[in-house]
């Protein structure tokens, strides 16, 4: 046999051995190793991007329960004097004065300087009003201010000597304000609105919403005007005039 034939035989043997080595490798084992490697890498990536919240959920510590809100307390509704009063007309009207006193429905008395000057000018000229009198009657009168602005009268042409001195006025009381002399009464311990004269003359407590009284030591001048707004304006002006007169 020639040397060329030997070389060819040797090459063929080497190729056969290489084929045998390749066939001996288990393909399932190689695929399993590759899959395990991919899963490990995926788990590492998921762990790296996990949020703190997800890590906390994964831990064994239970979440802290939220505090329960306290239920609201229902308001207490007290019986009104109207509900406590008997159904007789006299008691019903008296109870309405008690309700009016508790409501405090008088309008605010504060006003601008311009409004005060306007009201004062009208008082100097005379303002029509309804006078509630101690004899139980009402009379059409004119509320008028003295030239010096320190007295008030209730008739056109009334002499200033017979007018009421504003410095002697103890209170300019809204018709809806509590009469202190009625506080502590057995029937209405919280008091009644207005004055004794207003409660006697008024056509129901509604009149008191547009009325006020100049309270003096021995009497009162009880004034009813055309509306609640006008009442508030004139009451505010007279409160200021009374303060100025006492200086």
mmCIF file of C-alpha atoms in Angstrom:
data_model
loop_
_atom_site.group_PDB
_atom_site.id
_atom_site.type_symbol
_atom_site.label_atom_id
_atom_site.label_comp_id
_atom_site.label_asym_id
_atom_site.label_seq_id
_atom_site.Cartn_x
_atom_site.Cartn_y
_atom_site.Cartn_z
ATOM 1 C CA UNK A 1 0.000 0.000 0.000
ATOM 2 C CA UNK A 2 1.283 3.373 -0.903
ATOM 3 C CA UNK A 3 1.810 6.300 1.469
ATOM 4 C CA UNK A 4 -1.070 8.226 -0.180
ATOM 5 C CA UNK A 5 -3.522 5.474 0.668
ATOM 6 C CA UNK A 6 -2.398 5.458 4.317
ATOM 7 C CA UNK A 7 -2.939 9.186 4.705
ATOM 8 C CA UNK A 8 -6.459 8.961 3.315
ATOM 9 C CA UNK A 9 -7.339 6.108 5.685
ATOM 10 C CA UNK A 10 -6.061 8.079 8.663
ATOM 11 C CA UNK A 11 -8.175 11.138 7.770
ATOM 12 C CA UNK A 12 -11.329 9.033 7.465
ATOM 13 C CA UNK A 13 -10.732 7.529 10.927
ATOM 14 C CA UNK A 14 -10.394 10.965 12.486
ATOM 15 C CA UNK A 15 -13.667 12.125 10.937
ATOM 16 C CA UNK A 16 -15.506 9.061 12.296
ATOM 17 C CA UNK A 17 -14.189 9.709 15.831
ATOM 18 C CA UNK A 18 -15.380 13.320 15.638
ATOM 19 C CA UNK A 19 -18.862 12.161 14.622
ATOM 20 C CA UNK A 20 -18.981 9.710 17.526
ATOM 21 C CA UNK A 21 -18.019 12.443 20.064
ATOM 22 C CA UNK A 22 -20.810 14.696 18.825
ATOM 23 C CA UNK A 23 -23.425 11.971 19.020
ATOM 24 C CA UNK A 24 -22.464 11.151 22.640
ATOM 25 C CA UNK A 25 -23.551 14.660 23.891
ATOM 26 C CA UNK A 26 -27.114 14.730 25.418
ATOM 27 C CA UNK A 27 -29.086 17.580 23.742
ATOM 28 C CA UNK A 28 -31.697 17.660 26.548
ATOM 29 C CA UNK A 29 -29.061 18.463 29.151
ATOM 30 C CA UNK A 30 -27.717 21.363 27.095
ATOM 31 C CA UNK A 31 -31.181 22.863 26.587
ATOM 32 C CA UNK A 32 -31.974 22.515 30.310
ATOM 33 C CA UNK A 33 -28.786 24.333 31.291
ATOM 34 C CA UNK A 34 -29.598 27.182 28.896
ATOM 35 C CA UNK A 35 -33.153 27.495 30.233
ATOM 36 C CA UNK A 36 -31.933 27.533 33.852
ATOM 37 C CA UNK A 37 -29.508 30.294 33.008
ATOM 38 C CA UNK A 38 -32.263 32.371 31.373
ATOM 39 C CA UNK A 39 -34.599 31.954 34.371
ATOM 40 C CA UNK A 40 -31.871 33.006 36.803
ATOM 41 C CA UNK A 41 -31.147 36.115 34.786
ATOM 42 C CA UNK A 42 -34.888 36.973 34.617
ATOM 43 C CA UNK A 43 -35.212 36.620 38.395
ATOM 44 C CA UNK A 44 -32.219 38.876 38.947
ATOM 45 C CA UNK A 45 -33.712 41.539 36.669
ATOM 46 C CA UNK A 46 -37.123 41.412 38.397
ATOM 47 C CA UNK A 47 -35.478 41.699 41.802
ATOM 48 C CA UNK A 48 -33.442 44.709 40.710
ATOM 49 C CA UNK A 49 -36.546 46.620 39.532
ATOM 50 C CA UNK A 50 -38.864 45.609 42.386
ATOM 51 C CA UNK A 51 -40.516 48.652 44.127
ATOM 52 C CA UNK A 52 -40.262 49.168 47.909
ATOM 53 C CA UNK A 53 -44.040 48.551 48.136
ATOM 54 C CA UNK A 54 -43.763 45.137 46.496
ATOM 55 C CA UNK A 55 -40.851 44.259 48.776
ATOM 56 C CA UNK A 56 -42.886 45.249 51.811
ATOM 57 C CA UNK A 57 -45.818 43.106 50.665
ATOM 58 C CA UNK A 58 -43.465 40.201 50.167
ATOM 59 C CA UNK A 59 -42.220 40.501 53.760
ATOM 60 C CA UNK A 60 -43.864 38.668 56.662
ATOM 61 C CA UNK A 61 -44.841 41.915 58.576
ATOM 62 C CA UNK A 62 -48.644 42.510 58.456
ATOM 63 C CA UNK A 63 -49.857 46.024 57.321
ATOM 64 C CA UNK A 64 -50.907 48.512 60.042
ATOM 65 C CA UNK A 65 -54.739 48.903 60.077
ATOM 66 C CA UNK A 66 -56.133 52.463 59.559
ATOM 67 C CA UNK A 67 -57.773 54.148 62.556
ATOM 68 C CA UNK A 68 -61.582 54.137 62.360
ATOM 69 C CA UNK A 69 -63.246 57.606 62.213
ATOM 70 C CA UNK A 70 -65.483 58.521 65.156
ATOM 71 C CA UNK A 71 -69.198 58.706 64.232
ATOM 72 C CA UNK A 72 -70.680 62.254 64.242
ATOM 73 C CA UNK A 73 -72.657 63.280 67.312
ATOM 74 C CA UNK A 74 -76.290 64.080 66.434
ATOM 75 C CA UNK A 75 -77.404 67.613 67.415
ATOM 76 C CA UNK A 76 -79.665 68.036 70.398
ATOM 77 C CA UNK A 77 -82.931 69.762 69.555
ATOM 78 C CA UNK A 78 -84.425 71.609 72.506
ATOM 79 C CA UNK A 79 -88.116 72.314 72.777
ATOM 80 C CA UNK A 80 -88.970 75.917 71.914
ATOM 81 C CA UNK A 81 -91.095 78.190 74.104
ATOM 82 C CA UNK A 82 -93.775 78.015 71.405
ATOM 83 C CA UNK A 83 -93.946 74.233 71.798
ATOM 84 C CA UNK A 84 -94.090 74.504 75.566
ATOM 85 C CA UNK A 85 -96.871 77.091 75.609
ATOM 86 C CA UNK A 86 -100.518 76.160 75.866
ATOM 87 C CA UNK A 87 -102.843 76.760 72.926
ATOM 88 C CA UNK A 88 -104.742 79.715 74.379
ATOM 89 C CA UNK A 89 -104.341 82.926 72.254
ATOM 90 C CA UNK A 90 -102.746 84.935 75.081
ATOM 91 C CA UNK A 91 -100.199 82.227 75.873
ATOM 92 C CA UNK A 92 -99.470 81.690 72.181
ATOM 93 C CA UNK A 93 -98.691 85.394 71.585
ATOM 94 C CA UNK A 94 -96.548 85.507 74.715
ATOM 95 C CA UNK A 95 -94.640 82.453 73.508
ATOM 96 C CA UNK A 96 -94.051 84.157 70.147
ATOM 97 C CA UNK A 97 -92.389 87.063 71.952
ATOM 98 C CA UNK A 98 -90.172 84.529 73.728
ATOM 99 C CA UNK A 99 -89.225 82.894 70.415
ATOM 100 C CA UNK A 100 -88.518 86.324 68.944
ATOM 101 C CA UNK A 101 -86.214 87.183 71.838
ATOM 102 C CA UNK A 102 -84.266 83.948 71.422
ATOM 103 C CA UNK A 103 -83.886 84.389 67.655
ATOM 104 C CA UNK A 104 -82.139 87.773 67.950
ATOM 105 C CA UNK A 105 -83.348 88.688 64.462
ATOM 106 C CA UNK A 106 -82.530 92.406 64.632
ATOM 107 C CA UNK A 107 -80.550 93.685 61.657
ATOM 108 C CA UNK A 108 -77.000 94.926 62.128
ATOM 109 C CA UNK A 109 -76.863 98.535 63.264
ATOM 110 C CA UNK A 110 -73.480 99.496 61.841
ATOM 111 C CA UNK A 111 -73.565 101.920 58.909
ATOM 112 C CA UNK A 112 -71.371 104.261 56.934
ATOM 113 C CA UNK A 113 -70.687 107.868 57.857
ATOM 114 C CA UNK A 114 -72.658 108.979 54.801
ATOM 115 C CA UNK A 115 -75.670 106.953 55.902
ATOM 116 C CA UNK A 116 -75.477 108.440 59.395
ATOM 117 C CA UNK A 117 -75.442 111.989 58.007
ATOM 118 C CA UNK A 118 -78.403 111.229 55.722
ATOM 119 C CA UNK A 119 -80.504 109.734 58.515
ATOM 120 C CA UNK A 120 -79.641 112.586 60.881
ATOM 121 C CA UNK A 121 -80.753 115.136 58.282
ATOM 122 C CA UNK A 122 -84.072 113.309 57.889
ATOM 123 C CA UNK A 123 -84.567 113.248 61.648
ATOM 124 C CA UNK A 124 -83.986 116.999 61.793
ATOM 125 C CA UNK A 125 -86.749 117.457 59.194
ATOM 126 C CA UNK A 126 -89.093 114.911 60.805
ATOM 127 C CA UNK A 127 -89.757 111.239 60.007
ATOM 128 C CA UNK A 128 -93.284 109.726 60.106
ATOM 129 C CA UNK A 129 -93.635 106.735 62.422
ATOM 130 C CA UNK A 130 -96.187 104.800 64.467
ATOM 131 C CA UNK A 131 -95.979 105.502 68.189
ATOM 132 C CA UNK A 132 -96.935 102.671 70.514
ATOM 133 C CA UNK A 133 -98.496 104.232 73.609
ATOM 134 C CA UNK A 134 -98.862 103.096 77.208
ATOM 135 C CA UNK A 135 -102.660 103.219 76.934
ATOM 136 C CA UNK A 136 -102.576 100.298 74.509
ATOM 137 C CA UNK A 137 -103.205 102.375 71.368
ATOM 138 C CA UNK A 138 -101.034 103.275 68.371
ATOM 139 C CA UNK A 139 -100.863 106.800 66.927
ATOM 140 C CA UNK A 140 -99.302 108.304 63.813
ATOM 141 C CA UNK A 141 -96.538 110.650 64.920
ATOM 142 C CA UNK A 142 -93.361 112.338 63.635
ATOM 143 C CA UNK A 143 -89.938 111.513 65.026
ATOM 144 C CA UNK A 144 -87.966 114.764 65.117
ATOM 145 C CA UNK A 145 -84.532 115.842 66.331
ATOM 146 C CA UNK A 146 -83.817 119.114 68.138
ATOM 147 C CA UNK A 147 -81.679 121.766 66.455
ATOM 148 C CA UNK A 148 -78.722 120.927 68.655
ATOM 149 C CA UNK A 149 -79.197 117.196 67.976
ATOM 150 C CA UNK A 150 -79.321 116.351 71.670
ATOM 151 C CA UNK A 151 -83.079 115.795 72.085
ATOM 152 C CA UNK A 152 -85.783 113.879 70.257
ATOM 153 C CA UNK A 153 -89.528 114.532 70.052
ATOM 154 C CA UNK A 154 -92.575 112.870 68.481
ATOM 155 C CA UNK A 155 -94.684 115.786 67.197
ATOM 156 C CA UNK A 156 -94.216 118.457 64.546
ATOM 157 C CA UNK A 157 -93.801 121.825 66.285
ATOM 158 C CA UNK A 158 -93.141 120.208 69.644
ATOM 159 C CA UNK A 159 -91.253 122.464 72.045
ATOM 160 C CA UNK A 160 -87.727 121.271 72.795
ATOM 161 C CA UNK A 161 -88.455 121.604 76.527
ATOM 162 C CA UNK A 162 -90.896 118.675 76.249
ATOM 163 C CA UNK A 163 -88.577 116.495 74.139
ATOM 164 C CA UNK A 164 -86.570 113.598 75.537
ATOM 165 C CA UNK A 165 -82.936 114.371 76.328
ATOM 166 C CA UNK A 166 -80.755 111.808 74.565
ATOM 167 C CA UNK A 167 -78.236 111.865 77.428
ATOM 168 C CA UNK A 168 -80.952 110.383 79.664
ATOM 169 C CA UNK A 169 -81.554 107.406 77.342
ATOM 170 C CA UNK A 170 -80.313 104.206 78.969
ATOM 171 C CA UNK A 171 -80.653 101.981 75.930
ATOM 172 C CA UNK A 172 -81.784 102.040 72.305
ATOM 173 C CA UNK A 173 -83.372 98.597 72.297
ATOM 174 C CA UNK A 174 -84.356 96.692 69.177
ATOM 175 C CA UNK A 175 -87.883 95.329 69.276
ATOM 176 C CA UNK A 176 -86.441 91.834 68.926
ATOM 177 C CA UNK A 177 -83.945 92.227 71.789
ATOM 178 C CA UNK A 178 -84.591 90.721 75.212
ATOM 179 C CA UNK A 179 -86.250 92.854 77.857
ATOM 180 C CA UNK A 180 -83.963 92.340 80.908
ATOM 181 C CA UNK A 181 -86.898 92.820 83.271
ATOM 182 C CA UNK A 182 -88.471 89.596 81.964
ATOM 183 C CA UNK A 183 -85.417 87.346 82.378
ATOM 184 C CA UNK A 184 -86.005 84.725 85.063
ATOM 185 C CA UNK A 185 -89.769 84.673 84.586
ATOM 186 C CA UNK A 186 -91.333 81.371 85.603
ATOM 187 C CA UNK A 187 -93.073 80.898 82.264
ATOM 188 C CA UNK A 188 -90.217 82.193 80.070
ATOM 189 C CA UNK A 189 -86.961 82.191 82.052
ATOM 190 C CA UNK A 190 -84.972 83.306 78.992
ATOM 191 C CA UNK A 191 -86.997 86.517 78.746
ATOM 192 C CA UNK A 192 -89.374 88.199 76.289
ATOM 193 C CA UNK A 193 -88.628 90.543 73.398
ATOM 194 C CA UNK A 194 -89.292 94.276 73.208
ATOM 195 C CA UNK A 195 -90.875 96.317 75.996
ATOM 196 C CA UNK A 196 -94.049 95.999 77.997
ATOM 197 C CA UNK A 197 -95.629 98.695 75.809
ATOM 198 C CA UNK A 198 -94.660 96.960 72.546
ATOM 199 C CA UNK A 199 -95.875 93.587 73.775
ATOM 200 C CA UNK A 200 -99.187 95.179 74.703
ATOM 201 C CA UNK A 201 -99.721 97.182 71.517
ATOM 202 C CA UNK A 202 -98.028 95.270 68.759
ATOM 203 C CA UNK A 203 -100.200 93.358 66.292
ATOM 204 C CA UNK A 204 -98.179 90.239 66.930
ATOM 205 C CA UNK A 205 -94.427 89.917 67.410
ATOM 206 C CA UNK A 206 -93.780 90.540 63.689
ATOM 207 C CA UNK A 207 -94.175 94.271 64.358
ATOM 208 C CA UNK A 208 -91.164 94.152 66.678
ATOM 209 C CA UNK A 209 -88.866 93.366 63.747
ATOM 210 C CA UNK A 210 -89.372 96.922 62.491
ATOM 211 C CA UNK A 211 -89.557 98.634 65.901
ATOM 212 C CA UNK A 212 -87.160 99.941 68.541
ATOM 213 C CA UNK A 213 -87.516 101.713 71.884
ATOM 214 C CA UNK A 214 -85.677 104.536 73.616
ATOM 215 C CA UNK A 215 -85.476 103.296 77.211
ATOM 216 C CA UNK A 216 -85.401 105.866 80.011
ATOM 217 C CA UNK A 217 -85.556 105.374 83.762
ATOM 218 C CA UNK A 218 -89.304 106.059 84.023
ATOM 219 C CA UNK A 219 -90.669 105.517 80.519
ATOM 220 C CA UNK A 220 -89.975 104.410 76.942
ATOM 221 C CA UNK A 221 -90.532 105.912 73.511
ATOM 222 C CA UNK A 222 -91.615 102.990 71.321
ATOM 223 C CA UNK A 223 -91.135 103.579 67.600
ATOM 224 C CA UNK A 224 -92.420 101.495 64.673
ATOM 225 C CA UNK A 225 -91.099 102.325 61.178
ATOM 226 C CA UNK A 226 -92.100 101.239 57.693
ATOM 227 C CA UNK A 227 -89.607 98.371 57.266
ATOM 228 C CA UNK A 228 -86.907 96.361 59.025
ATOM 229 C CA UNK A 229 -84.201 98.136 57.021
ATOM 230 C CA UNK A 230 -85.424 101.617 57.931
ATOM 231 C CA UNK A 231 -85.740 100.539 61.530
ATOM 232 C CA UNK A 232 -82.118 99.361 61.590
ATOM 233 C CA UNK A 233 -80.868 102.608 60.007
ATOM 234 C CA UNK A 234 -82.662 104.939 62.432
ATOM 235 C CA UNK A 235 -81.859 102.807 65.436
ATOM 236 C CA UNK A 236 -78.152 102.884 64.505
ATOM 237 C CA UNK A 237 -78.210 106.675 64.096
ATOM 238 C CA UNK A 238 -79.954 107.192 67.443
ATOM 239 C CA UNK A 239 -77.512 104.873 69.214
ATOM 240 C CA UNK A 240 -74.691 107.096 67.966
ATOM 241 C CA UNK A 241 -76.510 110.293 68.881
ATOM 242 C CA UNK A 242 -77.092 108.962 72.391
ATOM 243 C CA UNK A 243 -73.397 108.199 72.807
ATOM 244 C CA UNK A 244 -72.445 111.660 71.531
ATOM 245 C CA UNK A 245 -74.923 113.293 73.949
ATOM 246 C CA UNK A 246 -73.321 111.508 76.913
ATOM 247 C CA UNK A 247 -69.813 112.831 76.154
#
